[in-house]
Tab-separated table of C-alpha atoms and ligand atoms in Angstrom:
chain	number	residue	atom	x	y	z
A	1	MET	CA	12.442	47.415	46.174
A	2	ALA	CA	10.508	48.576	43.182
A	3	ALA	CA	12.704	48.344	40.111
A	4	GLU	CA	15.492	45.835	39.636
A	5	GLY	CA	17.685	48.022	37.487
A	6	LYS	CA	17.585	51.107	39.660
A	7	ALA	CA	20.490	52.392	41.633
A	8	PRO	CA	20.102	51.075	45.198
A	9	SER	CA	18.828	53.483	47.798
A	10	LEU	CA	20.863	54.379	50.852
A	11	ALA	CA	19.396	51.669	53.040
A	12	GLU	CA	19.746	49.020	50.342
A	13	GLU	CA	23.354	49.971	49.845
A	14	TYR	CA	24.009	49.370	53.501
A	15	SER	CA	22.223	46.077	53.532
A	16	LEU	CA	23.597	44.558	50.345
A	17	PRO	CA	25.932	41.560	50.595
A	18	SER	CA	29.479	42.733	50.004
A	19	GLN	CA	29.928	40.942	46.670
A	20	GLU	CA	26.958	42.718	45.129
A	21	VAL	CA	28.059	46.298	45.613
A	22	GLN	CA	31.398	47.976	46.075
A	23	LEU	CA	31.052	50.221	49.068
A	24	GLN	CA	33.073	53.353	49.665
A	25	ASN	CA	35.111	52.041	52.562
A	26	PRO	CA	34.861	48.291	52.271
A	27	SER	CA	36.989	47.403	55.282
A	28	GLU	CA	34.485	48.683	57.829
A	29	GLU	CA	31.239	48.250	55.975
A	30	LYS	CA	31.897	44.745	54.780
A	31	SER	CA	32.349	43.401	58.246
A	32	ALA	CA	29.143	45.032	59.361
A	33	VAL	CA	27.227	43.796	56.345
A	34	SER	CA	28.361	40.218	56.605
A	35	THR	CA	27.443	40.172	60.261
A	36	VAL	CA	24.002	41.380	59.330
A	37	ALA	CA	23.549	38.476	56.976
A	38	GLU	CA	24.665	36.045	59.654
A	39	VAL	CA	22.895	37.591	62.575
A	40	VAL	CA	19.480	38.000	61.077
A	41	PRO	CA	18.586	34.373	60.349
A	42	GLU	CA	19.846	33.380	63.787
A	43	LYS	CA	17.626	36.041	65.278
A	44	SER	CA	14.536	34.500	63.791
A	45	VAL	CA	15.491	31.165	65.265
A	46	GLU	CA	15.969	32.742	68.663
A	47	THR	CA	12.583	34.377	68.565
A	48	ALA	CA	11.008	30.959	68.420
A	49	PRO	CA	12.711	29.775	71.554
A	50	ALA	CA	12.906	26.065	71.855
A	51	ASN	CA	14.486	23.380	73.878
A	52	GLU	CA	16.902	22.190	71.231
A	53	ALA	CA	16.926	18.607	72.304
A	54	THR	CA	13.170	18.304	72.146
A	55	VAL	CA	13.070	19.952	68.774
A	56	ALA	CA	15.465	17.438	67.344
A	57	VAL	CA	13.326	14.600	68.627
A	58	GLU	CA	10.116	16.122	67.492
A	59	GLU	CA	11.233	16.959	64.019
A	60	THR	CA	11.812	13.317	63.311
A	61	SER	CA	8.849	11.972	65.211
A	62	GLN	CA	5.964	14.379	64.943
A	63	THR	CA	5.036	17.606	63.308
A	64	PRO	CA	2.071	19.562	64.577
A	65	GLU	CA	-1.031	19.279	62.519
A	66	VAL	CA	-1.846	22.498	60.793
A	67	LYS	CA	-5.379	22.886	59.657
A	68	GLU	CA	-6.474	25.587	57.283
A	69	PRO	CA	-9.470	27.525	58.579
A	70	SER	CA	-11.120	27.312	55.183
A	71	ASP	CA	-11.345	23.553	55.579
A	72	GLU	CA	-13.779	23.851	58.447
A	73	PRO	CA	-17.338	24.831	57.818
A	74	GLU	CA	-19.137	26.367	60.767
A	75	ALA	CA	-21.219	23.267	61.312
A	76	GLU	CA	-18.147	21.502	62.649
A	77	GLU	CA	-17.696	24.010	65.398
A	78	SER	CA	-18.861	21.906	68.279
A	79	SER	CA	-16.733	18.947	67.298
A	80	ALA	CA	-13.868	21.318	66.665
A	81	ALA	CA	-14.245	22.679	70.158
A	82	GLU	CA	-14.101	19.166	71.555
A	83	GLU	CA	-11.043	18.334	69.524
A	84	SER	CA	-9.251	21.424	70.682
A	85	GLY	CA	-10.188	20.527	74.206
A	86	GLU	CA	-8.328	17.301	73.629
A	87	ALA	CA	-5.454	19.261	72.180
A	88	ALA	CA	-5.299	21.353	75.309
A	89	GLU	CA	-5.278	18.237	77.453
A	90	GLU	CA	-2.432	17.017	75.359
A	91	SER	CA	-0.576	20.210	76.064
A	92	SER	CA	-0.875	19.822	79.813
A	93	ASP	CA	0.190	16.208	79.430
A	94	ALA	CA	3.128	17.296	77.402
A	95	ALA	CA	4.125	19.706	80.124
A	96	GLU	CA	4.052	16.875	82.643
A	97	GLU	CA	6.092	14.588	80.461
A	98	ALA	CA	8.796	17.252	80.291
A	99	ALA	CA	7.759	18.367	76.838
A	100	ASP	CA	7.961	15.020	75.113
A	101	GLU	CA	5.259	15.882	72.616
A	102	LYS	CA	4.185	19.153	71.123
A	103	PRO	CA	0.585	20.155	71.673
A	104	GLU	CA	-1.436	19.981	68.536
A	105	ILE	CA	-2.096	23.477	67.258
A	106	LYS	CA	-5.421	24.042	65.688
A	107	ILE	CA	-5.649	27.204	63.647
A	108	GLU	CA	-9.085	28.463	64.480
A	109	THR	CA	-10.600	31.418	66.261
A	110	ALA	CA	-13.887	33.165	66.956
A	111	PRO	CA	-15.739	33.663	63.671
A	112	ALA	CA	-16.826	37.041	62.375
A	113	ASP	CA	-20.182	37.998	63.809
A	114	PHE	CA	-22.840	39.846	61.852
A	115	ARG	CA	-24.075	41.473	65.040
A	116	PHE	CA	-20.777	43.318	65.337
A	117	PRO	CA	-19.790	44.554	61.895
A	118	THR	CA	-17.798	47.548	63.119
A	119	THR	CA	-14.231	48.229	64.131
A	120	ASN	CA	-15.382	48.505	67.713
A	121	GLN	CA	-15.444	44.925	68.993
A	122	THR	CA	-15.911	45.683	72.670
A	123	ARG	CA	-19.500	44.420	72.663
A	124	HIS	CA	-18.521	41.357	70.675
A	125	CYS	CA	-16.207	40.256	73.444
A	126	PHE	CA	-18.675	41.192	76.185
A	127	THR	CA	-21.559	39.398	74.482
A	128	ARG	CA	-19.554	36.217	74.034
A	129	TYR	CA	-18.575	36.340	77.689
A	130	ILE	CA	-22.212	36.689	78.728
A	131	GLU	CA	-23.316	34.004	76.277
A	132	TYR	CA	-20.868	31.587	77.825
A	133	HIS	CA	-22.001	32.243	81.370
A	134	ARG	CA	-25.666	32.059	80.447
A	135	CYS	CA	-24.995	28.812	78.645
A	136	VAL	CA	-23.246	27.415	81.719
A	137	ALA	CA	-26.092	28.628	83.921
A	138	ALA	CA	-28.605	26.858	81.674
A	139	LYS	CA	-26.775	23.631	80.840
A	140	GLY	CA	-24.562	23.198	83.866
A	141	GLU	CA	-20.828	23.517	84.427
A	142	GLY	CA	-18.675	21.902	81.761
A	143	ALA	CA	-21.419	21.405	79.204
A	144	PRO	CA	-19.675	20.666	75.905
A	145	GLU	CA	-21.848	23.015	73.857
A	146	CYS	CA	-20.725	25.971	75.986
A	147	GLU	CA	-17.055	25.398	75.347
A	148	LYS	CA	-17.122	27.148	72.009
A	149	PHE	CA	-18.361	30.357	73.644
A	150	ALA	CA	-15.515	30.123	76.132
A	151	LYS	CA	-13.068	29.821	73.274
A	152	TYR	CA	-14.655	32.794	71.543
A	153	TYR	CA	-14.525	35.154	74.478
A	154	ARG	CA	-10.987	34.110	75.354
A	155	SER	CA	-9.968	34.908	71.791
A	156	LEU	CA	-11.737	38.240	71.751
A	157	CYS	CA	-11.351	39.675	75.241
A	158	PRO	CA	-8.170	41.097	76.702
A	159	SER	CA	-7.266	38.878	79.646
A	160	GLU	CA	-7.340	41.818	82.039
A	161	TRP	CA	-10.996	42.313	81.249
A	162	ILE	CA	-11.778	38.640	81.808
A	163	GLU	CA	-10.000	38.739	85.153
A	164	ARG	CA	-11.925	41.810	86.216
A	165	TRP	CA	-15.268	40.344	85.117
A	166	ASN	CA	-14.563	37.058	86.852
A	167	GLU	CA	-13.849	38.992	90.034
A	168	GLN	CA	-17.020	41.001	89.623
A	169	ARG	CA	-19.080	37.854	89.128
A	170	GLU	CA	-17.651	36.411	92.326
A	171	ASN	CA	-18.508	39.599	94.202
A	172	GLY	CA	-21.909	39.810	92.565
A	173	THR	CA	-21.176	43.197	91.013
A	174	PHE	CA	-21.042	42.113	87.394
A	175	PRO	CA	-22.871	44.719	85.304
A	176	GLY	CA	-24.145	42.423	82.553
A	177	PRO	CA	-27.317	40.310	82.348
A	178	LEU	CA	-26.328	36.859	83.508
B	1	CYS	CA	12.729	43.333	48.215
B	2	ARG	CA	15.677	42.031	46.307
B	3	PHE	CA	17.425	40.083	49.005
B	4	LEU	CA	15.312	37.747	51.003
B	5	THR	CA	17.907	37.226	53.697
B	6	ILE	CA	17.966	40.896	54.689
B	7	ALA	CA	15.400	41.617	57.332
B	8	LEU	CA	15.414	45.368	57.335
B	9	CYS	CA	13.799	45.911	53.949
B	10	ASP	CA	10.501	46.527	55.672
B	11	ALA	CA	11.700	49.191	58.048
B	12	ALA	CA	11.871	52.878	57.351
B	13	GLU	CA	15.120	53.996	55.731
B	14	PRO	CA	16.966	57.301	56.080
B	15	TRP	CA	15.524	60.126	54.032
B	16	GLN	CA	12.739	57.959	52.765
B	17	LEU	CA	10.079	59.886	50.869
B	18	GLY	CA	7.719	57.180	49.640
B	19	SER	CA	5.845	54.417	51.437
B	20	GLN	CA	7.443	51.211	52.575
B	21	ASP	CA	6.973	48.174	50.359
B	22	ALA	CA	3.492	46.760	50.617
B	23	ALA	CA	3.104	43.511	52.532
B	24	THR	CA	-0.682	43.296	52.445
B	25	PRO	CA	-3.252	43.883	49.695
B	26	MET	CA	-4.456	46.795	51.817
B	27	MET	CA	-1.142	48.601	51.688
B	28	GLN	CA	-0.893	47.882	47.972
B	29	GLY	CA	-4.308	49.483	47.607
B	30	ILE	CA	-3.217	52.512	49.599
B	31	ILE	CA	-0.098	52.982	47.515
B	32	ASP	CA	-2.022	52.573	44.257
B	33	LEU	CA	-4.658	55.055	45.385
B	34	HIS	CA	-1.952	57.511	46.345
B	35	HIS	CA	-0.325	57.208	42.937
B	36	ASP	CA	-3.635	57.506	41.091
B	37	ILE	CA	-4.616	60.621	42.980
B	38	PHE	CA	-1.173	62.093	42.615
B	39	PHE	CA	-1.457	61.885	38.841
B	40	PHE	CA	-4.467	64.186	38.934
B	41	LEU	CA	-2.891	66.360	41.609
B	42	ILE	CA	0.045	67.054	39.309
B	43	LEU	CA	-2.310	67.874	36.413
B	44	ILE	CA	-4.200	70.347	38.589
B	45	LEU	CA	-0.996	71.840	39.927
B	46	VAL	CA	0.362	72.429	36.429
B	47	PHE	CA	-2.935	73.869	35.204
B	48	VAL	CA	-3.399	76.217	38.158
B	49	SER	CA	0.187	77.434	38.171
B	50	ARG	CA	-0.038	78.091	34.443
B	51	MET	CA	-3.117	80.276	34.969
B	52	LEU	CA	-1.506	82.076	37.879
B	53	VAL	CA	1.802	82.758	36.170
B	54	ARG	CA	0.063	83.814	32.977
B	55	ALA	CA	-2.186	86.234	34.818
B	56	LEU	CA	0.714	87.756	36.709
B	57	TRP	CA	2.775	87.971	33.567
B	58	HIS	CA	0.258	89.662	31.325
B	59	PHE	CA	-1.833	91.748	33.662
B	60	ASN	CA	0.481	93.957	35.632
B	61	GLU	CA	1.196	97.660	35.692
B	62	GLN	CA	3.887	97.621	33.012
B	63	THR	CA	2.237	95.513	30.332
B	64	ASN	CA	-1.415	96.351	30.994
B	65	PRO	CA	-1.768	99.696	32.775
B	66	ILE	CA	-5.532	100.025	32.176
B	67	PRO	CA	-7.545	97.485	34.243
B	68	GLN	CA	-10.105	95.317	32.486
B	69	ARG	CA	-13.733	96.206	33.220
B	70	ILE	CA	-15.094	92.629	33.094
B	71	VAL	CA	-17.015	91.801	36.288
B	72	HIS	CA	-18.548	88.459	35.369
B	73	GLY	CA	-18.638	85.730	32.745
B	74	THR	CA	-21.388	83.184	33.264
B	75	THR	CA	-19.895	80.325	31.242
B	76	ILE	CA	-16.497	80.393	32.882
B	77	GLU	CA	-18.024	80.744	36.305
B	78	ILE	CA	-20.182	77.669	35.801
B	79	ILE	CA	-17.247	75.679	34.483
B	80	ARG	CA	-14.907	76.658	37.278
B	81	THR	CA	-17.528	75.787	39.884
B	82	ILE	CA	-18.709	72.471	38.491
B	83	PHE	CA	-15.406	71.057	37.363
B	84	PRO	CA	-13.505	71.348	40.685
B	85	SER	CA	-16.424	69.820	42.559
B	86	VAL	CA	-16.527	66.837	40.214
B	87	ILE	CA	-12.847	66.060	40.789
B	88	PRO	CA	-13.253	65.222	44.518
B	89	LEU	CA	-16.194	63.022	43.592
B	90	PHE	CA	-14.012	61.002	41.270
B	91	ILE	CA	-11.311	60.809	43.916
B	92	ALA	CA	-13.888	59.707	46.487
B	93	ILE	CA	-15.023	56.621	44.533
B	94	PRO	CA	-11.801	54.590	44.721
B	95	SER	CA	-11.050	56.066	48.114
B	96	PHE	CA	-14.290	54.827	49.683
B	97	ALA	CA	-14.007	51.492	47.918
B	98	LEU	CA	-10.603	51.047	49.535
B	99	LEU	CA	-11.766	52.309	52.908
B	100	TYR	CA	-14.620	49.826	53.129
B	101	SER	CA	-12.591	46.929	51.813
B	102	MET	CA	-10.043	47.635	54.530
B	103	ASP	CA	-12.640	47.110	57.225
B	104	GLY	CA	-13.066	43.448	56.366
B	105	VAL	CA	-14.764	42.865	59.711
B	106	LEU	CA	-17.119	40.253	58.344
B	107	VAL	CA	-14.481	37.927	56.984
B	108	ASP	CA	-13.819	34.907	59.176
B	109	PRO	CA	-10.286	35.236	60.491
B	110	ALA	CA	-8.000	32.317	61.199
B	111	ILE	CA	-6.150	33.756	64.159
B	112	THR	CA	-6.867	36.414	66.747
B	113	ILE	CA	-3.966	38.340	68.218
B	114	LYS	CA	-4.440	40.883	70.946
B	115	ALA	CA	-2.073	43.818	71.212
B	116	ILE	CA	-2.399	45.519	74.554
B	117	GLY	CA	-0.824	48.933	75.018
B	118	HIS	CA	0.895	49.373	78.351
B	119	GLN	CA	2.508	52.644	79.223
B	120	TRP	CA	3.814	52.003	82.687
B	121	ARG	CA	5.627	48.845	81.874
B	122	ALA	CA	8.356	50.856	80.233
B	123	SER	CA	8.828	50.412	76.505
B	124	THR	CA	6.825	47.278	76.165
B	125	GLN	CA	3.908	46.038	74.187
B	126	PRO	CA	2.252	42.919	75.582
B	127	TYR	CA	0.660	40.487	73.143
B	128	GLU	CA	-1.848	37.732	73.777
B	129	TYR	CA	-2.594	34.728	71.610
B	130	SER	CA	-5.645	33.251	73.231
B	131	ASP	CA	-6.975	30.946	70.526
B	132	TYR	CA	-5.252	28.023	72.205
B	133	ASN	CA	-6.433	28.573	75.777
B	134	SER	CA	-8.331	26.011	77.716
B	135	SER	CA	-8.948	28.214	80.755
B	136	ASP	CA	-9.100	31.878	81.677
B	137	GLU	CA	-5.781	31.792	83.489
B	138	GLN	CA	-3.696	29.960	80.925
B	139	SER	CA	-2.839	32.175	78.005
B	140	LEU	CA	-0.047	32.539	75.502
B	141	THR	CA	1.159	35.979	76.536
B	142	PHE	CA	4.470	37.694	76.117
B	143	ASP	CA	5.946	41.156	76.397
B	144	SER	CA	7.696	42.740	73.488
B	145	TYR	CA	10.453	44.882	74.943
B	146	THR	CA	12.473	47.456	73.060
B	147	ILE	CA	16.120	46.514	72.710
B	148	PRO	CA	17.690	49.339	74.784
B	149	GLU	CA	19.547	52.100	73.023
B	150	ASP	CA	22.966	51.015	74.268
B	151	ASP	CA	22.980	47.391	73.196
B	152	PRO	CA	21.592	46.688	69.762
B	153	GLU	CA	23.538	44.025	67.928
B	154	LEU	CA	25.167	44.779	64.604
B	155	GLY	CA	22.515	45.105	61.948
B	156	GLN	CA	19.701	45.860	64.324
B	157	SER	CA	17.973	49.185	64.042
B	158	ARG	CA	18.374	51.472	67.009
B	159	LEU	CA	15.156	51.663	69.059
B	160	LEU	CA	13.279	49.719	66.397
B	161	GLU	CA	14.032	46.161	67.457
B	162	VAL	CA	12.305	44.179	70.187
B	163	ASP	CA	13.206	41.043	72.096
B	164	ASN	CA	10.012	39.101	71.351
B	165	ARG	CA	8.530	39.701	67.949
B	166	VAL	CA	4.893	39.112	67.121
B	167	VAL	CA	5.002	35.943	65.054
B	168	VAL	CA	2.183	35.604	62.539
B	169	PRO	CA	1.579	33.228	59.653
B	170	ALA	CA	1.808	34.666	56.156
B	171	LYS	CA	-1.078	34.472	53.698
B	172	THR	CA	-3.531	34.005	56.548
B	173	HIS	CA	-6.364	36.227	57.613
B	174	LEU	CA	-5.479	37.711	61.001
B	175	ARG	CA	-7.671	39.568	63.425
B	176	MET	CA	-5.797	42.095	65.520
B	177	ILE	CA	-7.631	43.200	68.639
B	178	VAL	CA	-6.088	46.413	69.890
B	179	THR	CA	-6.762	47.796	73.351
B	180	PRO	CA	-4.733	49.666	75.958
B	181	ALA	CA	-4.510	49.162	79.694
B	182	ASP	CA	-4.031	52.832	80.533
B	183	VAL	CA	-3.864	55.748	78.071
B	184	PRO	CA	-4.591	55.783	74.326
B	185	HIS	CA	-2.020	54.081	72.131
B	186	SER	CA	-1.924	53.250	68.464
B	187	TRP	CA	-0.738	50.019	66.898
B	188	ALA	CA	0.816	50.794	63.517
B	189	VAL	CA	2.787	48.780	60.979
B	190	PRO	CA	3.298	50.854	57.811
B	191	SER	CA	4.076	48.058	55.363
B	192	SER	CA	0.894	46.281	56.429
B	193	GLY	CA	-1.124	49.438	55.939
B	194	VAL	CA	-2.380	49.231	59.495
B	195	LYS	CA	-2.781	51.912	62.101
B	196	CYS	CA	-5.275	51.071	64.782
B	197	ASP	CA	-5.978	53.299	67.737
B	198	ALA	CA	-6.094	51.684	71.140
B	199	VAL	CA	-8.746	53.430	73.193
B	200	PRO	CA	-9.157	52.691	76.918
B	201	GLY	CA	-12.178	50.581	77.700
B	202	ARG	CA	-12.710	49.661	74.112
B	203	SER	CA	-11.271	46.959	71.893
B	204	ASN	CA	-10.705	47.832	68.275
B	205	LEU	CA	-10.352	45.384	65.465
B	206	THR	CA	-8.151	45.574	62.451
B	207	SER	CA	-7.544	42.734	60.069
B	208	ILE	CA	-4.387	42.061	58.130
B	209	SER	CA	-3.284	39.364	55.763
B	210	VAL	CA	0.457	39.497	55.256
B	211	GLN	CA	1.283	38.231	51.793
B	212	ARG	CA	4.947	37.454	52.146
B	213	GLU	CA	7.219	36.206	54.868
B	214	GLY	CA	9.413	38.823	56.428
B	215	VAL	CA	9.957	41.132	59.356
B	216	TYR	CA	7.890	44.284	59.471
B	217	TYR	CA	8.594	47.271	61.671
B	218	GLY	CA	6.250	49.829	63.126
B	219	GLN	CA	5.897	52.001	66.191
B	220	CYS	CA	3.287	53.056	68.685
B	221	SER	CA	1.822	56.031	66.870
B	222	GLU	CA	0.075	57.886	69.611
B	223	ILE	CA	1.669	60.489	71.847
B	224	CYS	CA	0.958	58.236	74.760
B	225	GLY	CA	3.567	59.348	77.225
B	226	THR	CA	7.038	58.746	78.572
B	227	ASN	CA	8.395	55.257	78.065
B	228	HIS	CA	5.923	54.245	75.423
B	229	ALA	CA	5.655	56.789	72.614
B	230	PHE	CA	7.515	55.302	69.635
B	231	THR	CA	7.724	51.889	71.235
B	232	PRO	CA	8.627	49.604	68.363
B	233	ILE	CA	6.280	46.959	66.988
B	234	VAL	CA	7.904	44.115	65.114
B	235	VAL	CA	5.816	41.633	63.171
B	236	GLU	CA	7.519	38.523	61.878
B	237	ALA	CA	5.568	36.704	59.198
B	238	VAL	CA	6.447	33.023	58.791
B	239	THR	CA	4.846	30.044	57.103
B	240	LEU	CA	1.773	28.510	58.669
B	241	LYS	CA	3.733	25.434	59.698
B	242	ASP	CA	6.472	27.484	61.352
B	243	TYR	CA	3.810	29.481	63.111
B	244	ALA	CA	2.260	26.321	64.527
B	245	ASP	CA	5.714	25.184	65.659
B	246	TRP	CA	6.301	28.516	67.321
B	247	VAL	CA	2.970	28.433	69.107
B	248	SER	CA	3.484	24.940	70.433
B	249	ASN	CA	6.977	25.846	71.611
B	250	GLN	CA	5.616	28.920	73.341
B	251	LEU	CA	2.866	26.887	74.975
B	252	ILE	CA	5.385	24.377	76.279
B	253	LEU	CA	7.612	27.179	77.569
B	254	GLN	CA	4.773	28.959	79.304
B	255	THR	CA	3.212	25.898	80.902
B	256	ASN	CA	6.566	24.785	82.310
C	1	CU	CU1	1.940	53.758	73.257
């Protein structure tokens, strides 16, 4: 909390390790407090659920490559998209090999767009979705330069919206200009 | 926070009057602005109450039975009109500066996380991490359920803990996309200085950059209905490497 020397607030008092503060009724509180200290770190491990055996193997063999977003100028985008495509292939491979290898995680997402400088990003998502499908219509299915738009709209759009739009495109009722 | 091992330092505490500790520059800005304004608020309060008490004290029936005949005084009227209207102007400058810096929409984020408000899936808040998708169907999605009232573990806050926390990397620029699937909700984490309304049919953006690792608690802050109002939101900030580990583990779990 704010000042070191201050008397601890109520919540701090409850959460302090037992040796730091003498509580009013130590017998009950101490047990609770020490369990807190033990439980909490375990909790954070549990939240990242993992097959323990695989983790042990992986920690020695391979750690996922973490790339800072600041390292990548925008010019690299297309190559980045290809790389992440490879990463995704790796992930499906890994699933087949019973999780022998971790998929490589690339920290990147749709960039900020000067066309959509507001809090409301609905159009941003919609536009990226349309851009992707126009790109595919122009360059053919699976064109590598379209992949980045796919990544963008997947990052930006809620999956329910994508599902609904995909359905609408199949039925020919999609409201956007395709 | 003094003790790094204690998770609950970033939750609300009983009888708390002030803000929670800041975890983002935004929240720090909010707290600083609050304190700055409060300084002037106190000055005004003291000044106004002094005038009021003084007037009541000196000009009542006992001490001053004959009313004063003054009906106007140009100088004092100008001063008391101009001065109070200048004060809000001075308050507005830092306030707007903070407001616009909080938008931060045009900064390239590193990660996009989608929080999707669901009312009818009782007490849950689904999250989507779709930066790592390779198709429309495959997506890193999980539900964040409230730990029910009758079985929190020791040390967990009642109705404030969830089973799957939102894991985010610390010191990284995050883009939160907030949208509901039914009625309006509001995604709020006080120590991050974030409260973003989720409006049906619209996706709102809020950006956060958590500066220290820790677990941050918030709640759905819209009166959105049974089973969801006050649904807890728990953000766990970890290192970038741990985040990548977590994501790859989640991907393996979900593809299997
Ligand atoms: Cu809600």
